[in-house]
PDB file of C-alpha atoms in Angstrom:
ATOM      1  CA  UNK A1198      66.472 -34.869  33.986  1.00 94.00           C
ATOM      2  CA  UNK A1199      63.127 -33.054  33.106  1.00 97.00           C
ATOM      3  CA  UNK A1200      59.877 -34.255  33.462  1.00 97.00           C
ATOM      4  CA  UNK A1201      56.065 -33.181  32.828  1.00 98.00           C
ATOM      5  CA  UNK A1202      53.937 -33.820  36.164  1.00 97.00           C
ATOM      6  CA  UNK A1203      50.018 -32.598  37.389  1.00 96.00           C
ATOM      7  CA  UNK A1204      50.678 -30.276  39.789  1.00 97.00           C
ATOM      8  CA  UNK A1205      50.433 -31.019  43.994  1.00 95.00           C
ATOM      9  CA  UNK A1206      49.941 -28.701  46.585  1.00 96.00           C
ATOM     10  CA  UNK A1207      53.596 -28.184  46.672  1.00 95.00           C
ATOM     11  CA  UNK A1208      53.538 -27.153  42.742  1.00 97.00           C
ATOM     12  CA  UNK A1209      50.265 -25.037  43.239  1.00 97.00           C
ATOM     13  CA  UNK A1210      51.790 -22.779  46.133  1.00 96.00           C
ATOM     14  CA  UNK A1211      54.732 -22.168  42.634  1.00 96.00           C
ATOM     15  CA  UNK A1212      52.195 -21.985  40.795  1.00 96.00           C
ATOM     16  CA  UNK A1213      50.288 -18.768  42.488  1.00 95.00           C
ATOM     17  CA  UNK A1214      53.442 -17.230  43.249  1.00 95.00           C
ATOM     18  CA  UNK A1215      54.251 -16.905  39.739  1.00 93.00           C
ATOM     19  CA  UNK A1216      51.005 -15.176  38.890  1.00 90.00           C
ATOM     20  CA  UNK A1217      50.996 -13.414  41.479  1.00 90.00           C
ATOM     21  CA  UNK A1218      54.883 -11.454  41.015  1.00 89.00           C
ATOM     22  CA  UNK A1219      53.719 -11.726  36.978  1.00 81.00           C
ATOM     23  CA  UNK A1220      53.764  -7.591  36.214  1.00 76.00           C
ATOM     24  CA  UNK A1221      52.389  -8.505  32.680  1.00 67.00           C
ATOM     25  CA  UNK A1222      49.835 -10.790  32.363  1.00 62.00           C
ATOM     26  CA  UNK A1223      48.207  -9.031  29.440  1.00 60.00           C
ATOM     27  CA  UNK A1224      51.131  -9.697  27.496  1.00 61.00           C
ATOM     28  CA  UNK A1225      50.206 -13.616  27.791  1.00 62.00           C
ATOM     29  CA  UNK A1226      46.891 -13.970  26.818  1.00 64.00           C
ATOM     30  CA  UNK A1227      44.569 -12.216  23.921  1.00 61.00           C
ATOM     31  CA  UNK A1228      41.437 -13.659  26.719  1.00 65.00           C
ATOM     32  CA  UNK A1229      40.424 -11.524  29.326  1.00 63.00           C
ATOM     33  CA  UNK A1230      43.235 -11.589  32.287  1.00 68.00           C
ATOM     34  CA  UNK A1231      41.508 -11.693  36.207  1.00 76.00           C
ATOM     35  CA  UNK A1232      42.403 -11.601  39.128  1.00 81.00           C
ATOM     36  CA  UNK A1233      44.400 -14.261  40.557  1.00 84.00           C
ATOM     37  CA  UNK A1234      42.656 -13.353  44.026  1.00 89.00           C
ATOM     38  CA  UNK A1235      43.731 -15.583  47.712  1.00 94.00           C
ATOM     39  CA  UNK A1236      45.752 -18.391  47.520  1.00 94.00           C
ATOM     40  CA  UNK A1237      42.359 -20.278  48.595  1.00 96.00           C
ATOM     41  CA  UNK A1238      40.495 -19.313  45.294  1.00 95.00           C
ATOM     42  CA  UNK A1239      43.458 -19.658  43.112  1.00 93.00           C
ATOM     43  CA  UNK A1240      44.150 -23.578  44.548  1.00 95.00           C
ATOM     44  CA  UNK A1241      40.199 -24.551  44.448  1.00 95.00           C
ATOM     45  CA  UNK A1242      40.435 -23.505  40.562  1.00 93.00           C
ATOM     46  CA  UNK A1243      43.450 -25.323  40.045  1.00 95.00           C
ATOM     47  CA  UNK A1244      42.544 -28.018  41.844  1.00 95.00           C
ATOM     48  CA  UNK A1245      38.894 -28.176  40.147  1.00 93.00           C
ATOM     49  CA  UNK A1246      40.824 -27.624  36.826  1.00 91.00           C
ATOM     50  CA  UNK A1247      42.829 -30.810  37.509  1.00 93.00           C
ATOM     51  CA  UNK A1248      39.801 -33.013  37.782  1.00 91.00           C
ATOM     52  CA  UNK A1249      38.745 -31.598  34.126  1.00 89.00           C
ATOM     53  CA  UNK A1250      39.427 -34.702  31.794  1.00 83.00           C
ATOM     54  CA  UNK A1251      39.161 -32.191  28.915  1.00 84.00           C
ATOM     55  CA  UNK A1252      41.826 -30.117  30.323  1.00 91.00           C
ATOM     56  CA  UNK A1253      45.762 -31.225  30.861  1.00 94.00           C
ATOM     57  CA  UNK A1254      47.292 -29.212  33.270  1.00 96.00           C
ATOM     58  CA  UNK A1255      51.159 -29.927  33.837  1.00 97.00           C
ATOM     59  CA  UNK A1256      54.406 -28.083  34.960  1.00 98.00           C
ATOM     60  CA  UNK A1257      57.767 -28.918  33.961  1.00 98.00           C
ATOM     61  CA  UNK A1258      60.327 -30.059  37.194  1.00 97.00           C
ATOM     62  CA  UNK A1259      63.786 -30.751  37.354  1.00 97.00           C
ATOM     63  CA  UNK A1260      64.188 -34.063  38.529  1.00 96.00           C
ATOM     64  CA  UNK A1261      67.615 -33.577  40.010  1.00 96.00           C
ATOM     65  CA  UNK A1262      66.301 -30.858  42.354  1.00 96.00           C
ATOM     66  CA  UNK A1263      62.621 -30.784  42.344  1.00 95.00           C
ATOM     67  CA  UNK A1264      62.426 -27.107  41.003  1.00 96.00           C
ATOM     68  CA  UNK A1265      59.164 -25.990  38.997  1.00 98.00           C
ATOM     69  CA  UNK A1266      60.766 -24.068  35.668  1.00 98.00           C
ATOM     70  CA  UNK A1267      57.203 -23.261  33.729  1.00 97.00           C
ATOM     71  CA  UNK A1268      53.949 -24.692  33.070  1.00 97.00           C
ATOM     72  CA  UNK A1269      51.714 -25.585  30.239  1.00 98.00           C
ATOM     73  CA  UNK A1270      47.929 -26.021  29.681  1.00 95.00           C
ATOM     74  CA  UNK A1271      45.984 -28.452  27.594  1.00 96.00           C
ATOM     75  CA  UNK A1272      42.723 -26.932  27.145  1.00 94.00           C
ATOM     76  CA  UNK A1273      39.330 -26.971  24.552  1.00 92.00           C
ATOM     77  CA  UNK A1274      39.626 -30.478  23.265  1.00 94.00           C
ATOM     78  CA  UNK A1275      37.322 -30.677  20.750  1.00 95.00           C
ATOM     79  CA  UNK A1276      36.863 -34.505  20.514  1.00 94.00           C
ATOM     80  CA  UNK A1277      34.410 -33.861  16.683  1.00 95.00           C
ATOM     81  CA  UNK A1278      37.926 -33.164  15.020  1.00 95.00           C
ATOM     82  CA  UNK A1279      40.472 -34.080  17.542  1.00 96.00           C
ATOM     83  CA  UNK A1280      42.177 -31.299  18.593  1.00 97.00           C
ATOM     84  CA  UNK A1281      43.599 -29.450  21.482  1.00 97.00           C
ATOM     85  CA  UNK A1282      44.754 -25.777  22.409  1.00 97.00           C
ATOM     86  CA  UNK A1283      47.567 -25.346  24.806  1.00 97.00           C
ATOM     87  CA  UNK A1284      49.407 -22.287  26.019  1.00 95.00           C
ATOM     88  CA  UNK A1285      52.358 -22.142  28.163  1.00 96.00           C
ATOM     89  CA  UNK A1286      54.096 -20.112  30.740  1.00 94.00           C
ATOM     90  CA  UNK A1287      57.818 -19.803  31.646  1.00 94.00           C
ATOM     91  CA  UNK A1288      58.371 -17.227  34.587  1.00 94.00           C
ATOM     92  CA  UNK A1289      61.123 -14.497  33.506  1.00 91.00           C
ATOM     93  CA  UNK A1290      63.844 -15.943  35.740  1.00 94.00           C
ATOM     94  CA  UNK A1291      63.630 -19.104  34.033  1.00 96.00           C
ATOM     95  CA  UNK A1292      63.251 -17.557  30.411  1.00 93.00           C
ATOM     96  CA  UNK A1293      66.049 -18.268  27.528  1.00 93.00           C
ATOM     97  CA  UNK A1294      67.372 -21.326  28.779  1.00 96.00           C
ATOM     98  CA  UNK A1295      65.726 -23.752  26.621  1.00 96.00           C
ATOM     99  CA  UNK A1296      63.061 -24.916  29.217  1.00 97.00           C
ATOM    100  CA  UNK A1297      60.274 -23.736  26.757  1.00 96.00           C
ATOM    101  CA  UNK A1298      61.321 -26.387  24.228  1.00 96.00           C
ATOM    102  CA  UNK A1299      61.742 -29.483  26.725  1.00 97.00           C
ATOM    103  CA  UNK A1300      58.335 -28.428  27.986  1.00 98.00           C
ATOM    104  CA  UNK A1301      57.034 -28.230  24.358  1.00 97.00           C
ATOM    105  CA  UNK A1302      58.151 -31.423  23.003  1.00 96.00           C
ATOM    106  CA  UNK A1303      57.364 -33.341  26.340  1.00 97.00           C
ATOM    107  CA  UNK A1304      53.977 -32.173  26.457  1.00 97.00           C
ATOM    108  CA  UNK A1305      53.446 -33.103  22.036  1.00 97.00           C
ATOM    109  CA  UNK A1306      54.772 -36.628  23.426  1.00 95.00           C
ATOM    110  CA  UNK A1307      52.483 -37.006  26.179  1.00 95.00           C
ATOM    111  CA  UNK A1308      49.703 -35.745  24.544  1.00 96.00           C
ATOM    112  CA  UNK A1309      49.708 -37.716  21.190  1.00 95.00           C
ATOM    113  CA  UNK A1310      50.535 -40.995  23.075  1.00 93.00           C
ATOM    114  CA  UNK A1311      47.519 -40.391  25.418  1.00 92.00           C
ATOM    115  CA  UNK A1312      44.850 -42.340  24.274  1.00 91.00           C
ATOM    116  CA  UNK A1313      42.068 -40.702  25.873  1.00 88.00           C
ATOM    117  CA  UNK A1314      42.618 -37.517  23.259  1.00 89.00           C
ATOM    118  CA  UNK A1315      43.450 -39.840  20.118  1.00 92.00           C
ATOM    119  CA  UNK A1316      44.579 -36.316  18.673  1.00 96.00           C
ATOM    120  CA  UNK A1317      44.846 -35.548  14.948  1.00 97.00           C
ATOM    121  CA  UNK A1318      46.030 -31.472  16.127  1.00 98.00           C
ATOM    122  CA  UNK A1319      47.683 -29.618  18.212  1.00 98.00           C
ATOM    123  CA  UNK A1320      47.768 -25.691  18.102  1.00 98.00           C
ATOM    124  CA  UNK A1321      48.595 -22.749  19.915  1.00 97.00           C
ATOM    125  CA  UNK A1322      48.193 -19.079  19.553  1.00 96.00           C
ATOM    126  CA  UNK A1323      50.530 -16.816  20.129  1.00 94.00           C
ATOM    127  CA  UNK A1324      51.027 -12.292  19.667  1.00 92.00           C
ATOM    128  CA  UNK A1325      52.989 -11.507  16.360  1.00 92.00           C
ATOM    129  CA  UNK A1326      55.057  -9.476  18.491  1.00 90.00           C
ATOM    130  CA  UNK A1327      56.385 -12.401  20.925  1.00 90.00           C
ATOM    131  CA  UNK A1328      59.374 -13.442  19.007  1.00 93.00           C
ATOM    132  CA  UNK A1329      60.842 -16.146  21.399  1.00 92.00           C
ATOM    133  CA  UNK A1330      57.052 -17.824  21.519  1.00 94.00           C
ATOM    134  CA  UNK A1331      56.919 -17.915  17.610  1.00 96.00           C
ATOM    135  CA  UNK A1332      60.741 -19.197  17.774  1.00 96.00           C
ATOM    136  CA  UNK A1333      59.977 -21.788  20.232  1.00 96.00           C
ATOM    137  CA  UNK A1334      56.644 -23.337  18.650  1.00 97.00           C
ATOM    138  CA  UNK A1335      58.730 -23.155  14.959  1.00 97.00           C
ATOM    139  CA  UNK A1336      61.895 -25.084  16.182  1.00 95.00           C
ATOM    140  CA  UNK A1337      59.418 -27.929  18.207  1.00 95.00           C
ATOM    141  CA  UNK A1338      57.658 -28.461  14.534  1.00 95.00           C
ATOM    142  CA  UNK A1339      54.859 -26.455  14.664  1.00 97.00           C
ATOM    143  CA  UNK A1340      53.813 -24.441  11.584  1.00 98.00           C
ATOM    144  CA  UNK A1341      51.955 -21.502  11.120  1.00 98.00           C
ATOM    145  CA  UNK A1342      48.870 -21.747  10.182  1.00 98.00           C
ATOM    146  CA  UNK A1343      47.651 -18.109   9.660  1.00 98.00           C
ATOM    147  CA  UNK A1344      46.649 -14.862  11.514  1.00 97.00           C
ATOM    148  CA  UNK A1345      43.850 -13.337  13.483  1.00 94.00           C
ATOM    149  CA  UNK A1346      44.981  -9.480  12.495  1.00 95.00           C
ATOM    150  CA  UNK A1347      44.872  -7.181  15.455  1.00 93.00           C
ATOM    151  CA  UNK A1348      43.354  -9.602  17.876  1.00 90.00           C
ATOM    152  CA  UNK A1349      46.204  -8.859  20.654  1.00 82.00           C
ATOM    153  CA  UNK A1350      45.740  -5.717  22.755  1.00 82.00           C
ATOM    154  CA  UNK A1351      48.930  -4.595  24.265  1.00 81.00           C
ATOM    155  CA  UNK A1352      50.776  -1.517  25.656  1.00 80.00           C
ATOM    156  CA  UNK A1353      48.260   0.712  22.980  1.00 84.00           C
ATOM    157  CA  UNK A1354      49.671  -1.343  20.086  1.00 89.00           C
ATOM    158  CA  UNK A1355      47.443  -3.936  18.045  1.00 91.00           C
ATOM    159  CA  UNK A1356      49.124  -7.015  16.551  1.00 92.00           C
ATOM    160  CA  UNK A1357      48.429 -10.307  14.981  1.00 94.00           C
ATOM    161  CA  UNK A1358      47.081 -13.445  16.558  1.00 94.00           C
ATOM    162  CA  UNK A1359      49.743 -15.959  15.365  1.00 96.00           C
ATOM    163  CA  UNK A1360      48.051 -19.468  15.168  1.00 97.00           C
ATOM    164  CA  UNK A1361      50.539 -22.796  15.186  1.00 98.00           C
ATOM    165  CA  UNK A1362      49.397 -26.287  14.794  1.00 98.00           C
ATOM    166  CA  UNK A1363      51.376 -29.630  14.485  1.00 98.00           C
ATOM    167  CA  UNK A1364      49.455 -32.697  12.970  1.00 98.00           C
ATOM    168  CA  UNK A1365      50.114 -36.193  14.253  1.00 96.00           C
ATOM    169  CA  UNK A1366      51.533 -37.526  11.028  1.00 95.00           C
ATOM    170  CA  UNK A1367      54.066 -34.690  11.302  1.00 96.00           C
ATOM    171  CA  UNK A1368      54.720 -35.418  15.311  1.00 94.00           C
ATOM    172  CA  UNK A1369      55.234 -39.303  13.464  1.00 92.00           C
ATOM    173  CA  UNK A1370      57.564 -38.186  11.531  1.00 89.00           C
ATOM    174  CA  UNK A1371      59.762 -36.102  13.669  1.00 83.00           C
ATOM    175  CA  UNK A1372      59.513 -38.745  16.140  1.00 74.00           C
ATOM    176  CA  UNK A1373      61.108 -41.261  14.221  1.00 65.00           C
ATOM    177  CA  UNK A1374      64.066 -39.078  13.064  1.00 62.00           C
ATOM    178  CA  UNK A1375      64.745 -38.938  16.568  1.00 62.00           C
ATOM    179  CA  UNK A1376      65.021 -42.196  17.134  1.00 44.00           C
TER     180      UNK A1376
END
């Protein structure tokens, strides 16, 4: 029913509209947020991003009716210790329906079954303050690894950096309870 694909031009034009309509990008990110700027810039990036074999760039679709529900970013591999960052995005109209953990756990698949990567980690970082994010990454099998205190920047408020990581003997092992 769900599926993980590289976005096309089709997925790109989603893509922008979502950032663009997004009222609170800071909320998303402890990096710096820019500006999305035209549709031109923003689909040259993407598209440059895409060629990136250090980078995995993928959205989530509904096969039954080709709709785009979120995407999620594979990004600083560090092939010395084999492990990759990723951070995800679920537009609000699509929020609370679950689509975060079928994106999750489809991405962990493709990503420890690439061979290219050969990962030993995957992590993600998320604001102490995002409940659903934490919730999300904790019922997929990540734990938590520890905290960057104050490292988020939001609405005058400092909080914690919450960093998650799931090790490929763990992914193993959930795996094969699956089965």
């Amino acid at each position: 029913m769900f599926e993980l694909i590289q976005p096309s031009d089709k997925e790109i034009e989603v893509l922008y509209r979502w950032k663009t309509e997004e009222k609170h990008h800071e909320l998303y990110s402890c990096r710096p947020v820019n500006d999305v700027g035209t549709y031109e810039e923003f689909y040259n990036r993407t598209v440059k991003g895409l060629e990136d074999t250090a980078r995995k760039h993928l959205v989530l679709r509904n096969r039954e009716n080709d709709d785009v529900l979120g995407e999620i970013n594979g990004f600083d591999y560090n092939p010395r210790n084999y492990s990759l960052e990723f951070g995800y995005y679920i537009p609000a109209a699509n929020r609370h329906k679950g689509y975060g953990g079928i994106m999750i756990r489809l991405f962990i698949d493709e990503v420890f079954q690439d061979t290219k990567y050969e990962l030993n980690k995957l992590y993600a970082t998320t604001a102490g303050n995002n409940q659903a994010s934490k919730g999300v990454l904790e019922k997929t099998g990540f734990t938590l690894d520890g905290k960057n205190r104050e490292h988020y920047w939001i609405d005058g408020k400092r909080y914690d950096q919450c960093v998650y990581s799931l090790l490929r003997k763990e992914w193993e092992e959930i795996s094969l309870s699956t089965i």
